[in-house]
Amino acid sequence: MGLQDRVRKAVEGTTELEGMRRSFGTILDRQRLNIGRLPDLDSRRERLRKLKERCVGDEDLFSDAVASLEGNGCRVILAKDAGSALRAIRSEVSGSKLVVKSKSNITKELHLVQRLSDLGVQVIETDLGDRIVQLAGCDAVHPTGPACHLTRGQISALLSEHFGRTISDDPDELTAAVKEEIAGFLDVATVGLTGANAITACEGAVVIVHNEGNAAKCAMLPGKHIVVTTPEKIVPSLDDAMNLVKLQTFFSTGKVTTAYVNVIAGPSYTADIEKKIFRGMHGPAEVVVIFVDGGRLAAGDSESMYCIGCGSCVTRCPVYEVVGPVFGTSGHVGGQGVYLSAARGALSESVEGGLQLCTSCGECREACPVDIDIRKGILNSRNECLKQNGEMLPEHETVTKSVRNYDNPWQMPRARRSRWAKGLGLPGKGEVLYFAGCSTSLLHPETARCAVRLLRAAGEKPAYLGSSESCCGSTANKIGDVGLARDKAEACFDAFSSAGAKTVVVSCPGCYSALDSCDDLKERHEVQVVHITEFLDERLAKLPLTRLDLPETVTYHDPCDLGRERGVFDAPRRLIEAATGGPAVEMERSRLESHCCGAGSGVKSGLPELSVAIARTRIGHAESVGADMILTACPWCVQNLRDCQSGKESVKVIDLLELLDRALDPTPGR
Ligand code: SF4
Ligand code: SF4
């Protein structure tokens, strides 16, 4: 089934992921509750980020780690790719018919369980969630809560069928049944396979984090312990590993500590009799560490390699919330999964995993303990994909053709763009220039007229480019056509110069972000770009606003490109307060934690069902704080939040400029 069909299926069956959403809510609640117990959280994050910047791709550190591991009696194998990794693992388990295994993302990337099973080797997942997912034959939805989308009723049905007897939906009974079965496998297995949360170069140790106790048993009970891991897990020392463990625990579960941290530095041994080394005293006699490269070393120090696999990014991702593991690649969930695949050269896998699903909202970066900019990574990967394979969704090809042919993404005739300005008498030249952008001009012309009335009311004489106004290139950029985007931005700045503009006032956050991020063009043309909410906020004293006596409870939705991307949070709120006499009610997720409306980055044109489903979630956030009016400052957000409504909802969606325009004092001659 193709990606778009899988997305549609997930959107239609959205209730199937209710359990996952509840579990993610629990993680976020626990993080809020426990954050005070980690007063040094920010400095820990900074330390981890710096460590990753220093260590990922460091070949000397890799050599040190190998030397230390070997010095401790481990055998070390470097597998260049999936094929050689599978051959190495096959050879290490040869002679065994049973392998007990604990959590490891790289083994999922290798499809190891299936590959070994094809060879007649039974692999038993020993983590409860992983075992449930294994029996259910479904995808894991979170690195540390793989089965959190399944209800206890579903698990009861699954286990009853598996064991051939009734297992009730009592969590104790469910847990006991799986525990007993796994204990039987642990007793007889001769090979245990684990991942590693970190490998320390100085001590030559494998660090494994877990709550259930299963990973320790996989590592300790069988005679041979195979660690399958990746080079970017190497950190300089055990101290560094402990910082990583602390952050990984908090960001994956919301807890301040995990139940177990195992440090394994070589095979078990004793020298108690005449100081002669005897290996395999109580634990394994052999420890084999297999580093799977799979394109990682060639990816250099790509940010995608900084990931510690906590899954925090997906607990906040608006796309993942709707489609779950449809978004992601084998072993790596959500946007980070598709970014990682692209970074290690597996572009087709990245596309298949949903490279085009990301709305580029940036929520994941806020959630990431290592500050990984998945959004930027995905946008770069889309561009790479286009350059290498010309690969794009057909709907996105239509969008870029439209930008080329019509100078807007909406396939609307150029002549229609400036119609909204008819009769307003706007000059073509001036120091302050209003840039309306494609979406406002063509879909929300009244908002553009409001913008002009407000600028004039603030004492400005805005100029307007009319039919010379070009698309800013924002949409082309976000769907991967960076060259086209750059051409459009250059055309815009050339027109700004010709019009004598010094300040360009923009009302669409997409245009704002696209134009304001062109530092070289701003400098060359000596032009500053501001969003209209900032511009009006600075002139609030001059604005003749009357207090609107609104019967509604008002909330404000932060557009991603305006808030998280450009840091404009306060100006719109001050304007709302000036027009309504009171602050907007805040939704639980606002400002830096604001939830995307779902329209961004080509998702609305390429996957409209997904876009609308995300918007419905956002409407729900407004309803849950009793709001009956959502104000926002973006034509895309307005459009999408309206498009998701069936007409039965009580929440109106209004552009902030329209509300401010209503509040303008209707003094004649204004
Ligand atoms: S940018 Fe937004 S949509 Fe994209 S992966 Fe991150 S959270 Fe998900
Ligand atoms: S990208 Fe960041 S938040 Fe997501 S799993 Fe990796 S470390 Fe955690």
XYZ file of C-alpha atoms and ligand atoms in Angstrom, residues 313 316-319 327 335-336 357-365 374-375 378, ligand 1:
28
model
C 9.833 14.023 19.533
C 4.648 16.010 20.530
C 4.504 15.478 16.757
C 1.102 16.464 15.318
C 1.531 14.093 12.382
C 5.344 8.020 9.906
C 10.304 12.490 11.697
C 13.601 11.451 13.268
C 4.354 14.005 5.887
C 6.130 16.526 8.095
C 4.351 19.874 8.442
C 7.693 21.454 9.448
C 6.074 22.756 12.610
C 9.243 22.399 14.700
C 7.477 20.983 17.778
C 9.927 18.080 17.866
C 12.921 20.349 18.329
C 14.408 17.472 12.615
C 12.388 20.039 10.685
C 13.678 16.929 6.694
S 8.529 19.305 12.407
Fe 6.503 18.882 13.295
S 5.529 17.473 11.860
Fe 7.721 17.489 11.377
S 8.536 15.774 12.531
Fe 8.772 17.592 13.811
S 6.939 17.633 15.103
Fe 6.527 16.219 13.411
